[in-house]
XYZ file of N, CA and C in Angstrom:
873
model
N -56.809 17.212 -61.691
C -56.133 16.914 -61.382
C -55.938 17.196 -60.322
N -54.961 16.351 -59.196
C -54.998 16.307 -57.960
C -53.543 17.378 -57.694
N -53.901 17.128 -56.874
C -52.024 18.216 -56.114
C -51.456 17.384 -55.516
N -51.680 16.184 -55.167
C -51.458 15.125 -54.125
C -50.341 14.120 -55.256
N -49.383 14.473 -54.905
C -47.839 13.951 -55.392
C -47.687 12.628 -55.299
N -48.440 12.023 -54.291
C -47.902 11.197 -53.947
C -47.748 10.691 -52.696
N -47.546 9.046 -52.232
C -46.690 9.602 -50.530
C -45.556 9.031 -50.260
N -45.230 8.585 -51.531
C -43.972 8.904 -50.921
C -43.290 10.629 -51.468
N -43.951 11.695 -51.258
C -43.608 12.448 -51.553
C -42.924 13.292 -50.299
N -42.694 14.059 -49.528
C -42.440 15.214 -47.879
C -43.587 16.611 -47.798
N -44.002 16.589 -47.324
C -44.839 17.509 -46.900
C -43.754 18.883 -47.030
N -43.198 19.644 -47.900
C -42.818 21.035 -47.552
C -42.756 21.817 -46.080
N -43.870 22.004 -45.877
C -43.203 22.486 -44.721
C -43.264 21.936 -43.376
N -43.574 20.132 -43.236
C -42.598 19.737 -42.211
C -41.107 19.298 -42.705
N -41.265 19.819 -43.908
C -39.653 19.624 -43.511
C -38.746 20.533 -43.421
N -39.186 21.358 -43.241
C -39.490 22.853 -43.082
C -38.533 22.873 -41.743
N -40.032 23.020 -41.325
C -40.063 22.366 -39.731
C -38.638 21.306 -38.933
N -38.363 20.357 -39.626
C -38.222 19.439 -39.242
C -36.588 20.137 -39.346
N -36.064 20.651 -40.699
C -34.755 21.092 -40.878
C -35.144 22.386 -39.242
N -35.391 23.469 -39.450
C -36.215 24.217 -38.356
C -35.035 23.523 -37.456
N -36.381 22.541 -36.694
C -35.848 21.516 -35.175
C -34.347 21.886 -35.432
N -33.840 20.669 -36.081
C -32.820 20.725 -36.466
C -31.249 21.703 -36.158
N -31.609 22.915 -36.766
C -31.090 24.322 -36.367
C -30.318 24.256 -35.421
N -32.076 23.998 -35.135
C -32.728 25.367 -33.291
C -31.604 23.978 -32.296
N -31.138 22.778 -32.349
C -31.485 22.373 -31.368
C -29.117 22.226 -31.766
N -29.040 22.520 -32.817
C -27.873 22.502 -33.341
C -26.762 23.663 -32.714
N -27.458 24.944 -32.789
C -27.558 26.311 -32.629
C -27.544 25.624 -30.315
N -28.075 25.357 -30.157
C -28.313 25.294 -29.222
C -26.745 24.290 -28.034
N -26.069 23.590 -28.704
C -25.480 22.933 -29.198
C -23.878 23.410 -29.174
N -24.474 24.563 -29.498
C -22.775 25.162 -30.319
C -22.514 26.236 -28.767
N -24.349 26.832 -28.600
C -24.178 27.904 -27.911
C -24.034 26.675 -26.241
N -23.796 26.335 -25.879
C -24.368 25.152 -24.731
C -22.539 25.068 -24.653
N -21.119 24.412 -25.622
C -20.621 23.900 -25.420
C -19.523 24.728 -24.628
N -18.874 24.358 -24.005
C -17.917 24.533 -22.908
C -16.359 25.052 -23.909
N -15.848 26.134 -23.640
C -14.268 26.112 -24.100
C -13.402 25.327 -22.494
N -12.411 24.887 -23.574
C -11.134 23.991 -21.892
C -10.305 24.379 -22.542
N -9.101 23.914 -21.843
C -7.437 24.134 -21.907
C -6.889 23.632 -21.478
N -6.548 21.973 -21.759
C -5.639 20.954 -21.362
C -4.208 21.266 -21.006
N -3.545 20.867 -19.993
C -2.416 21.065 -19.468
C -2.191 20.311 -18.698
N -0.895 20.140 -18.663
C 0.286 18.710 -17.572
C 1.471 19.186 -17.692
N 1.339 18.531 -15.756
C 2.717 19.474 -15.363
C 3.142 17.569 -15.185
N 4.508 17.044 -16.032
C 5.104 16.233 -15.660
C 4.107 14.335 -15.419
N 3.105 14.777 -16.440
C 2.061 14.794 -16.723
C 1.466 14.127 -15.615
N 0.619 14.647 -15.125
C -0.009 15.108 -13.742
C -1.237 15.969 -15.479
N -2.325 15.447 -15.569
C -2.510 16.465 -15.848
C -4.564 17.914 -15.904
N -4.806 18.489 -16.317
C -5.731 18.789 -15.755
C -6.768 19.182 -17.238
N -8.297 19.914 -17.289
C -8.977 20.674 -17.590
C -8.886 21.831 -16.786
N -8.112 23.632 -16.880
C -9.062 24.725 -16.791
C -10.241 25.427 -18.004
N -11.122 26.187 -17.154
C -11.411 26.888 -18.069
C -10.780 28.224 -16.707
N -11.801 29.260 -17.795
C -11.187 30.935 -16.795
C -12.464 30.896 -16.890
N -13.018 31.107 -15.876
C -14.107 31.955 -15.090
C -14.423 32.736 -13.848
N -12.960 33.832 -14.591
C -13.326 35.046 -14.050
C -14.612 35.218 -13.958
N -15.352 35.525 -15.565
C -17.046 35.757 -15.102
C -17.995 34.782 -14.725
N -17.331 34.197 -14.717
C -18.090 33.086 -13.545
C -19.265 31.942 -14.663
N -18.764 31.800 -15.205
C -19.445 31.226 -16.873
C -19.695 29.630 -16.585
N -18.593 29.109 -15.019
C -19.208 28.169 -15.635
C -19.374 27.876 -13.875
N -19.212 28.400 -12.601
C -19.957 27.653 -11.534
C -21.719 26.884 -11.700
N -21.771 27.202 -12.870
C -22.707 25.338 -12.377
C -22.533 24.417 -12.638
N -21.678 24.061 -13.088
C -20.871 22.575 -13.291
C -21.218 22.031 -11.517
N -21.161 20.990 -12.220
C -21.941 19.831 -11.439
C -20.528 18.828 -11.067
N -20.894 17.806 -10.068
C -20.295 16.389 -9.620
C -19.670 15.474 -11.302
N -21.529 15.650 -11.298
C -21.187 14.447 -12.255
C -20.712 14.750 -13.159
N -20.964 16.512 -13.108
C -20.199 16.792 -15.596
C -18.953 17.724 -15.212
N -18.195 17.349 -14.017
C -16.585 17.444 -13.681
C -16.112 16.088 -14.271
N -16.726 14.540 -13.069
C -16.777 13.845 -13.540
C -16.286 13.679 -14.821
N -17.196 13.479 -15.525
C -17.738 13.285 -16.901
C -16.443 13.576 -18.126
N -15.978 14.964 -17.477
C -14.528 16.265 -18.722
C -13.724 15.464 -17.845
N -13.807 14.417 -17.249
C -11.920 14.334 -16.925
C -11.777 12.200 -17.254
N -13.336 11.735 -17.658
C -13.059 10.541 -17.920
C -13.116 10.130 -19.385
N -11.348 9.680 -18.958
C -10.507 9.731 -19.588
C -11.097 8.605 -21.423
N -12.361 7.807 -21.607
C -13.126 7.246 -22.228
C -14.392 8.276 -23.196
N -14.495 9.214 -22.040
C -16.175 10.077 -22.844
C -16.222 11.225 -22.884
N -15.269 11.501 -21.846
C -15.173 12.629 -21.431
C -13.428 13.284 -22.593
N -13.231 14.241 -21.614
C -11.804 15.068 -22.117
C -10.586 14.135 -21.635
N -10.979 13.556 -20.513
C -9.323 12.631 -19.462
C -8.638 13.924 -18.644
N -8.507 13.300 -17.523
C -7.891 14.849 -16.182
C -8.097 14.292 -15.482
N -6.048 14.526 -14.565
C -6.304 13.949 -13.555
C -7.208 14.586 -12.442
N -7.879 15.883 -12.781
C -8.059 16.820 -11.767
C -8.697 17.938 -12.660
N -9.973 18.836 -12.455
C -9.536 20.053 -13.341
C -9.724 20.793 -12.020
N -9.721 22.639 -12.980
C -9.799 23.525 -11.554
C -10.613 24.649 -13.147
N -10.401 26.275 -11.910
C -11.123 27.205 -13.112
C -10.670 28.200 -11.838
N -10.183 29.067 -12.655
C -9.768 30.029 -12.919
C -10.644 30.974 -12.811
N -10.896 31.691 -10.990
C -11.565 32.646 -10.843
C -10.723 34.200 -10.569
N -11.573 34.524 -10.305
C -11.179 36.036 -9.797
C -10.705 35.693 -8.399
N -10.909 37.096 -8.075
C -10.083 36.804 -5.740
C -10.075 38.214 -5.783
N -10.484 38.967 -5.515
C -9.909 39.930 -4.612
C -8.443 40.412 -3.517
N -7.470 40.833 -3.621
C -6.327 40.764 -3.148
C -5.547 40.015 -3.626
N -5.211 39.800 -4.783
C -4.262 38.270 -5.232
C -4.853 38.369 -7.122
N -3.410 37.902 -7.570
C -4.076 38.047 -8.908
C -5.333 37.300 -9.263
N -5.513 36.372 -8.717
C -6.815 34.858 -9.352
C -6.873 34.045 -8.202
N -7.649 33.201 -8.117
C -8.357 32.442 -7.129
C -8.552 30.619 -8.490
N -8.028 29.960 -7.734
C -7.740 28.210 -8.047
C -9.125 27.851 -7.313
N -9.941 26.963 -7.858
C -10.718 25.998 -7.623
C -10.307 25.031 -7.746
N -10.255 23.579 -7.330
C -9.325 22.841 -7.936
C -10.319 21.623 -7.760
N -10.444 19.944 -8.742
C -11.709 18.814 -8.487
C -10.785 18.387 -8.851
N -11.575 17.173 -7.914
C -10.390 15.940 -8.570
C -11.677 15.019 -9.582
N -10.669 14.061 -10.446
C -11.008 13.144 -11.603
C -12.574 12.468 -10.385
N -12.861 12.241 -9.985
C -13.918 12.707 -9.268
C -14.865 13.108 -9.350
N -15.082 14.144 -9.535
C -15.670 15.451 -9.908
C -16.585 16.486 -8.038
N -15.337 15.651 -7.069
C -15.906 17.104 -6.096
C -14.373 17.238 -5.751
N -14.230 18.752 -5.213
C -13.700 19.606 -4.991
C -12.756 18.899 -4.045
N -11.431 19.607 -3.923
C -10.637 18.642 -3.329
C -9.105 19.461 -2.946
N -8.969 19.073 -1.682
C -7.476 19.968 -1.248
C -6.124 20.126 -2.653
N -5.056 20.858 -1.174
C -4.403 21.413 -3.014
C -3.928 20.505 -4.009
N -3.842 20.838 -4.837
C -2.631 20.418 -6.290
C -2.143 21.282 -6.150
N -0.751 20.496 -5.956
C 0.709 21.715 -6.473
C 1.175 21.542 -7.910
N 0.968 20.663 -8.666
C 0.947 20.162 -10.395
C -0.323 21.133 -10.954
N -1.207 20.802 -10.346
C -2.049 21.620 -11.166
C -2.347 23.302 -10.993
N -1.443 23.719 -9.515
C -1.596 24.994 -9.323
C -0.559 25.795 -10.045
N 1.093 25.109 -10.592
C 1.781 25.108 -11.255
C 1.060 25.332 -13.011
N 0.740 24.124 -13.342
C -0.185 24.892 -14.189
C -1.459 26.077 -15.045
N -1.781 25.915 -13.672
C -3.583 26.859 -13.469
C -2.516 28.029 -13.785
N -0.989 28.661 -13.100
C -0.569 30.041 -13.414
C 0.472 30.420 -15.089
N 0.676 28.533 -15.689
C 1.061 28.773 -16.332
C -0.004 28.780 -17.724
N -1.391 29.465 -17.558
C -2.786 29.678 -17.705
C -2.937 30.699 -17.198
N -3.037 30.835 -16.221
C -3.129 32.413 -16.278
C -2.772 32.991 -16.937
N -1.073 33.528 -17.072
C 0.008 33.932 -18.372
C -1.123 34.106 -19.502
N -1.261 32.804 -19.548
C -1.934 32.946 -21.305
C -2.691 33.845 -21.759
N -3.318 33.418 -20.225
C -4.958 34.296 -20.331
C -4.765 35.532 -19.941
N -2.758 36.471 -20.009
C -3.074 38.274 -19.903
C -2.303 37.984 -18.639
N -2.020 37.796 -17.801
C -1.835 37.935 -16.692
C -0.008 37.684 -16.385
N 0.337 39.063 -17.149
C 1.064 38.799 -17.552
C 2.896 38.480 -17.206
N 2.755 39.100 -15.590
C 3.958 39.037 -14.250
C 4.288 38.126 -14.964
N 5.751 38.086 -14.241
C 6.755 36.620 -14.263
C 6.528 36.449 -12.351
N 6.185 37.001 -11.745
C 5.806 37.170 -10.400
C 3.850 36.571 -10.032
N 3.403 35.824 -9.442
C 1.916 35.305 -9.139
C 1.228 35.272 -8.557
N 0.705 35.813 -7.361
C -0.417 35.603 -6.425
C -1.422 35.034 -6.643
N -2.220 33.877 -6.468
C -3.204 33.206 -5.596
C -3.830 32.432 -4.730
N -5.163 32.195 -4.229
C -5.785 32.084 -3.180
C -6.181 30.609 -3.212
N -5.386 30.377 -3.324
C -6.015 27.634 -2.735
C -7.010 27.611 -1.638
N -7.573 26.534 -1.552
C -7.651 26.326 -0.342
C -7.643 25.761 0.348
N -6.015 25.592 0.556
C -5.242 25.272 1.286
C -4.443 26.419 2.302
N -4.563 28.915 1.137
C -4.425 29.700 1.628
C -3.703 29.614 0.435
N -2.502 30.981 0.650
C -2.260 31.578 -0.283
C -1.169 30.858 -0.848
N -1.017 32.107 -1.792
C 0.655 30.807 -2.797
C 1.394 32.101 -3.568
N 2.595 31.865 -3.723
C 3.032 32.833 -4.816
C 3.726 31.916 -5.537
N 4.066 32.389 -7.125
C 4.582 31.776 -7.943
C 5.538 32.186 -8.646
N 6.692 32.169 -9.566
C 7.582 32.567 -10.396
C 7.529 31.350 -11.656
N 7.542 32.039 -12.813
C 7.900 32.289 -14.478
C 9.096 32.005 -14.902
N 9.719 32.065 -15.483
C 10.016 31.477 -16.110
C 10.559 30.721 -18.043
N 10.678 31.661 -18.602
C 11.149 30.522 -19.746
C 9.526 29.914 -19.892
N 8.778 29.804 -21.370
C 7.050 29.121 -21.580
C 6.928 28.633 -20.469
N 7.711 27.314 -20.416
C 6.689 26.468 -19.698
C 8.067 26.486 -18.199
N 8.197 27.123 -17.623
C 9.212 26.152 -15.679
C 8.113 27.570 -15.675
N 7.652 26.533 -13.730
C 6.255 27.337 -13.079
C 7.448 26.951 -11.709
N 8.032 28.235 -10.873
C 8.176 27.537 -9.306
C 7.577 27.955 -8.707
N 6.426 27.201 -7.966
C 5.083 27.892 -6.935
C 5.856 27.185 -5.168
N 5.305 28.391 -4.732
C 5.483 28.363 -2.813
C 4.177 27.812 -2.825
N 4.363 26.873 -1.331
C 4.104 25.834 -0.295
C 3.937 26.322 0.536
N 2.650 25.811 1.383
C 2.740 26.025 2.609
C 4.328 25.577 3.625
N 3.732 26.074 4.453
C 4.715 25.260 5.867
C 4.238 24.476 6.102
N 5.117 23.878 6.198
C 4.073 22.180 7.204
C 5.094 21.864 8.652
N 4.243 22.086 10.023
C 5.184 22.249 11.032
C 4.315 20.553 11.672
N 4.337 19.688 11.209
C 4.032 18.864 12.265
C 3.976 17.281 10.757
N 4.467 16.855 11.672
C 4.979 14.941 10.491
C 4.612 14.258 11.733
N 3.614 13.052 11.774
C 3.706 11.570 12.175
C 5.073 11.172 11.569
N 5.837 9.691 11.625
C 6.792 9.692 12.093
C 6.587 7.976 12.846
N 6.581 6.824 11.537
C 5.943 5.889 12.160
C 7.071 4.892 11.733
N 7.361 3.523 11.838
C 9.013 3.020 11.927
C 8.397 2.683 10.614
N 7.524 2.698 9.585
C 7.878 2.047 7.996
C 7.450 2.711 7.343
N 6.926 4.822 7.952
C 6.422 5.384 7.004
C 6.863 6.906 8.168
N 5.532 7.742 6.675
C 6.291 9.185 7.722
C 4.474 9.168 7.026
N 4.171 10.805 7.592
C 2.349 10.628 7.850
C 2.384 12.422 7.609
N 2.120 13.102 6.852
C 2.174 15.319 6.273
C 0.772 14.891 5.314
N 1.006 16.590 6.107
C 0.206 17.537 5.248
C 0.828 18.244 4.775
N 0.999 18.585 3.056
C 1.628 19.782 2.294
C 0.826 20.381 1.966
N -0.526 20.949 1.950
C -1.651 21.359 1.505
C -2.633 19.782 0.892
N -2.516 18.433 0.932
C -2.642 17.584 1.043
C -2.405 16.598 1.480
N -2.839 15.033 2.277
C -2.702 13.804 2.628
C -1.521 13.453 2.629
N -0.625 13.595 3.042
C -0.067 12.860 2.317
C 1.010 11.216 3.281
N 1.292 9.406 3.064
C 1.762 8.464 3.944
C 2.714 8.617 2.762
N 3.851 8.014 3.064
C 5.344 8.641 2.095
C 6.196 7.121 2.986
N 7.024 6.023 1.846
C 7.111 5.170 2.090
C 8.522 5.234 1.486
N 9.686 4.892 2.771
C 10.712 4.182 1.208
C 10.582 2.835 0.924
N 10.631 2.898 -0.403
C 11.313 1.126 -1.058
C 12.673 1.485 -1.543
N 13.285 0.136 -1.474
C 14.322 -0.106 -2.072
C 14.311 0.308 -3.848
N 13.323 -0.429 -4.344
C 13.065 -0.890 -5.674
C 11.750 0.052 -5.558
N 11.259 1.536 -6.084
C 9.524 1.913 -6.930
C 10.000 0.865 -7.925
N 10.239 0.833 -8.679
C 9.654 0.148 -10.233
C 9.206 -0.947 -9.631
N 8.561 -1.704 -8.568
C 8.988 -3.107 -9.309
C 7.378 -3.376 -7.446
N 8.009 -2.023 -7.254
C 5.662 -1.834 -6.068
C 5.067 -2.167 -7.659
N 4.225 -2.542 -6.674
C 2.306 -2.647 -7.327
C 2.000 -1.500 -6.480
N 1.595 0.028 -7.341
C 1.737 1.318 -6.801
C -0.220 0.996 -6.862
N -1.155 0.866 -7.429
C -1.906 0.757 -8.175
C -3.420 -0.211 -6.126
N -2.281 -1.737 -6.691
C -2.501 -2.630 -5.681
C -2.426 -1.399 -3.682
N -0.811 -1.723 -3.922
C -0.041 -1.493 -1.942
C -1.128 0.191 -2.299
N -0.761 1.119 -3.165
C -2.238 2.371 -2.021
C -3.573 2.235 -2.351
N -4.158 1.649 -3.288
C -5.631 1.259 -2.623
C -5.104 0.503 -2.072
N -4.615 -0.683 -1.019
C -5.088 -1.394 0.104
C -4.070 -0.125 1.775
N -3.667 0.760 1.300
C -3.428 2.564 2.274
C -4.570 2.804 2.549
N -4.957 3.745 1.079
C -5.917 4.294 1.397
C -7.171 3.856 1.881
N -7.211 2.659 1.509
C -8.782 2.094 1.828
C -8.126 1.721 3.581
N -7.654 1.980 4.194
C -7.103 1.332 5.174
C -8.823 1.757 6.473
N -8.367 1.213 7.082
C -9.763 0.724 8.423
C -8.932 2.584 8.903
N -8.326 3.664 9.331
C -7.763 4.505 9.598
C -8.167 5.875 8.785
N -8.042 5.375 7.489
C -7.738 6.393 6.088
C -9.593 6.006 4.846
N -9.800 5.054 5.453
C -10.819 4.690 4.526
C -11.715 6.204 4.247
N -12.442 6.900 5.099
C -13.512 7.916 5.184
C -13.272 9.314 4.172
N -11.808 9.801 5.285
C -11.232 10.846 4.006
C -10.025 10.732 3.279
N -9.173 9.077 2.751
C -9.009 9.159 2.162
C -6.920 10.290 3.011
N -6.587 8.879 1.844
C -5.187 9.978 2.350
C -3.836 9.580 0.940
N -3.586 9.890 -0.177
C -2.604 10.108 -0.917
C -1.528 8.955 -0.426
N -0.685 8.273 -1.658
C 0.107 7.432 -0.658
C 1.139 7.613 -1.772
N 2.217 7.417 -1.243
C 3.597 8.009 -2.118
C 4.375 7.188 -1.813
N 5.337 6.055 -2.671
C 6.458 5.128 -2.779
C 7.499 5.810 -2.603
N 8.726 5.675 -2.522
C 9.639 6.562 -2.851
C 10.810 5.824 -2.937
N 12.038 6.279 -3.844
C 13.462 5.597 -3.944
C 14.823 6.387 -4.003
N 15.045 6.170 -2.615
C 16.266 7.420 -2.374
C 17.316 6.663 -4.083
N 17.546 7.267 -4.488
C 18.262 7.357 -5.922
C 20.035 8.318 -5.341
N 21.276 7.988 -6.216
C 22.130 8.931 -5.740
C 22.678 10.254 -5.725
N 21.054 10.770 -6.472
C 20.771 12.118 -6.835
C 19.195 12.546 -6.623
N 19.345 12.981 -5.265
C 17.186 12.978 -5.303
C 16.996 11.767 -5.389
N 15.633 11.406 -5.209
C 14.792 10.554 -5.464
C 13.651 10.644 -6.689
N 12.526 8.977 -6.479
C 12.582 8.787 -7.496
C 11.002 8.430 -6.882
N 9.234 9.316 -7.592
C 8.125 9.248 -6.730
C 7.378 8.240 -7.741
N 6.555 7.271 -7.469
C 4.959 7.386 -7.988
C 3.877 7.289 -6.105
N 2.990 7.582 -6.740
C 2.090 7.774 -6.074
C 1.025 7.357 -6.920
N 0.495 7.164 -5.119
C -1.269 6.794 -5.313
C -2.325 7.336 -4.643
N -3.189 7.947 -5.354
C -4.075 9.663 -5.835
C -5.427 10.054 -5.482
N -5.456 9.834 -4.510
C -7.059 9.157 -3.727
C -8.173 10.957 -4.823
N -8.965 10.440 -5.382
C -9.615 11.068 -5.981
C -9.959 10.767 -7.308
N -9.105 10.318 -7.644
C -7.840 9.561 -9.404
C -8.629 8.419 -8.561
N -7.115 7.521 -7.279
C -7.789 6.193 -7.260
C -7.082 5.244 -7.987
N -6.503 5.666 -7.939
C -5.537 5.490 -8.819
C -3.426 6.230 -9.026
N -2.718 5.696 -9.757
C -0.990 5.900 -9.937
C -1.216 7.055 -10.634
N -0.973 8.187 -10.180
C -1.208 8.954 -11.075
C 0.678 9.855 -12.270
N 1.191 9.769 -13.610
C 2.332 9.936 -13.842
C 3.247 11.217 -12.689
N 2.375 11.865 -11.946
C 2.900 12.129 -10.672
C 2.445 13.111 -10.013
N 2.445 13.418 -8.622
C 1.285 14.452 -7.879
C 2.715 15.061 -7.642
N 2.299 16.945 -7.584
C 2.765 18.148 -6.739
C 3.769 18.143 -5.869
N 2.259 17.718 -4.191
C 2.049 17.348 -3.230
C 3.234 17.063 -2.585
N 2.575 15.720 -3.162
C 3.056 13.712 -3.000
C 4.568 13.665 -3.143
N 4.937 14.549 -4.551
C 7.140 14.892 -4.087
C 6.878 16.280 -2.946
N 6.334 17.081 -3.246
C 6.582 17.974 -2.390
C 6.770 17.454 -0.693
N 6.191 16.415 -0.133
C 5.443 15.644 1.131
C 7.329 14.276 0.722
N 8.013 14.011 -0.279
C 8.714 12.561 -0.137
C 9.278 13.173 0.206
N 10.300 14.638 -0.315
C 11.229 15.325 -1.028
C 11.782 15.824 0.708
N 10.582 16.741 1.039
C 10.798 16.686 2.763
C 11.483 15.741 3.799
N 11.216 14.170 3.838
C 11.165 13.691 4.457
C 12.601 12.942 4.443
N 12.777 13.164 3.214
C 14.689 13.082 2.420
C 15.602 13.452 2.821
N 15.036 14.705 3.689
C 16.259 15.718 4.320
C 17.548 14.714 5.554
N 18.230 15.766 5.213
C 18.593 14.844 6.717
C 18.347 15.270 8.249
N 19.346 15.690 8.627
C 18.902 15.954 10.589
C 19.322 18.065 11.015
N 20.301 17.848 9.818
C 20.949 19.006 9.743
C 19.310 20.115 9.442
N 20.082 21.431 10.309
C 18.435 22.710 10.074
C 19.513 23.478 9.006
N 19.604 23.571 7.486
C 19.825 23.859 5.805
C 18.570 24.350 5.470
N 19.549 24.283 4.219
C 18.356 24.705 2.372
C 19.150 23.445 1.984
N 17.958 23.105 1.176
C 18.177 21.228 0.577
C 17.512 21.944 -0.854
N 17.685 21.352 -1.825
C 17.122 21.329 -3.183
C 17.639 19.549 -3.147
N 16.898 18.741 -3.696
C 16.066 18.065 -3.735
C 15.028 17.272 -5.530
N 15.963 16.404 -6.211
C 15.892 16.494 -7.030
C 15.320 15.167 -7.397
N 13.800 15.084 -8.801
C 13.322 14.340 -7.892
C 12.487 13.961 -9.320
N 12.858 12.953 -9.338
C 12.220 11.586 -10.439
C 11.154 11.261 -10.262
N 9.678 11.223 -11.454
C 8.844 10.591 -11.795
C 8.390 10.018 -13.045
N 7.364 9.203 -12.768
C 7.000 8.466 -14.774
C 7.373 10.195 -15.291
N 6.108 10.857 -14.593
C 6.409 12.179 -16.213
C 6.763 12.688 -15.933
N 7.966 12.754 -15.238
C 9.016 13.585 -15.235
C 10.543 13.826 -14.634
N 10.789 14.995 -14.486
C 12.299 15.967 -13.008
C 11.137 17.116 -13.135
N 10.518 17.146 -11.852
C 10.872 18.234 -10.808
C 12.063 18.765 -9.663
N 11.952 19.962 -9.033
C 12.575 19.854 -7.847
C 12.132 20.722 -6.955
N 12.801 20.185 -5.831
C 12.006 20.251 -3.926
C 13.210 21.134 -3.810
N 13.071 22.693 -3.544
C 13.968 23.328 -2.270
C 13.084 23.564 -1.434
N 13.792 23.380 -0.386
C 13.247 24.219 1.338
C 13.832 24.364 2.335
N 13.660 24.728 3.303
C 14.699 24.821 4.735
C 14.630 23.870 5.284
N 14.993 23.243 6.257
C 14.711 22.679 7.447
C 14.969 23.425 8.560
N 13.438 23.775 9.119
C 13.917 24.933 10.021
C 13.483 24.641 11.482
N 13.784 22.713 11.902
C 13.708 22.191 13.816
C 13.470 20.599 12.554
N 13.173 19.894 14.384
C 13.024 18.349 13.629
C 11.963 18.050 12.801
N 11.003 18.240 13.045
C 9.023 18.339 12.113
C 8.696 20.183 11.444
N 10.288 20.411 10.956
C 9.349 21.965 10.645
C 10.114 21.755 9.567
N 9.102 22.681 8.403
C 9.333 23.034 6.697
C 9.341 24.201 6.694
N 9.915 25.114 6.083
C 9.477 26.329 4.981
C 10.484 26.583 3.931
N 9.811 27.392 4.175
C 10.561 28.905 2.906
C 10.514 27.064 1.456
N 9.093 26.843 1.142
C 9.073 25.152 0.458
C 8.533 26.151 -1.120
N 9.796 25.145 -2.431
C 9.277 25.142 -3.204
C 9.227 24.410 -3.941
N 7.532 24.174 -5.418
C 7.969 23.082 -6.065
C 8.286 23.095 -7.645
N 9.024 23.280 -7.778
C 9.625 23.590 -9.188
C 9.666 22.667 -10.479
N 9.008 23.209 -11.435
C 9.299 22.096 -12.693
C 8.530 22.786 -14.008
N 8.182 22.056 -15.562
C 7.325 22.653 -16.411
C 5.696 22.174 -16.282
N 5.306 23.135 -17.254
C 4.148 22.571 -16.719
C 3.943 24.129 -18.609
N 2.688 23.302 -19.131
C 2.738 22.954 -20.584
C 1.153 22.459 -21.255
N 0.761 23.671 -22.578
C -0.646 23.018 -22.331
C -0.927 22.377 -23.784
N -1.785 21.558 -23.373
C -1.371 20.543 -24.735
C -1.962 20.326 -26.103
N -3.388 21.327 -26.029
C -4.320 21.198 -26.570
C -5.407 22.336 -26.014
N -6.911 21.990 -27.394
C -8.140 23.739 -26.121
C -8.552 23.468 -27.128
N -9.980 23.104 -26.176
C -10.925 22.844 -27.357
C -12.548 23.231 -27.106
N -13.641 22.066 -27.422
C -14.678 22.905 -27.113
C -15.785 22.073 -26.447
N -16.625 21.460 -25.983
C -17.691 19.900 -25.688
C -18.258 20.570 -24.754
N -19.233 19.747 -25.260
C -21.087 19.670 -25.151
C -21.531 18.759 -24.048
N -21.232 18.973 -22.292
C -22.009 18.143 -21.586
C -23.058 17.967 -22.204
N -23.294 16.589 -21.248
C -24.418 15.688 -22.123
C -26.025 16.143 -21.305
């Protein structure tokens, strides 16, 4: 009698090999999956990873861009790594959604502080080092973070705009009705004009309110309007100050919620003790495999 079971029967050895290959591939995918956290601060959202053991130093520009992609990845305005940093509670590394390492992000810094506490850095006052220098922060309750920004000692004042650096460069323009502004079109036109095209700038449209201001921002690196921009809100608030050298508290509305900026004006174009204050919350966490 023939042992040939016919052409429709699969060889058990080949079937086992196929199963083993599938299991090995599945195991490799599980082992290569990266764990992430998604945070947001007034709608400005970020992918965050705990990199204190250097597990994510390998990330490339293309991979960061993929992770921030809202259709094929997790979706975010930027990505941050929580690093170890001698002399500080932690270090902050920030990437824009285009995958490039970038300048300071105020809302990102606040979210990273909230994340650091979740990771066990439980002090109500934390210090960290970012690309623009040292920062300190205080936490109130479950989600409120006050972040100290760098002093500003120089502002370019044009006839229709202001230009300053609050950790990132910002073009500030006051308007009568910020809701009527085509932020994408007008912001992009300024961001890519001859002066700013190479390095880029963030563009803020600001409407004075009875109490505070309403700010909408076109962000470089995202290349679109975001729901909120911490360094942009800070820049706009500084430009709201009157001529008096004193302490100011400026309430700020954004598309994603409310913030507050506190500072002291010390000269015609000088500001210190600048604090960006607002909520920073965990949205979700999960695992994802890089392509």
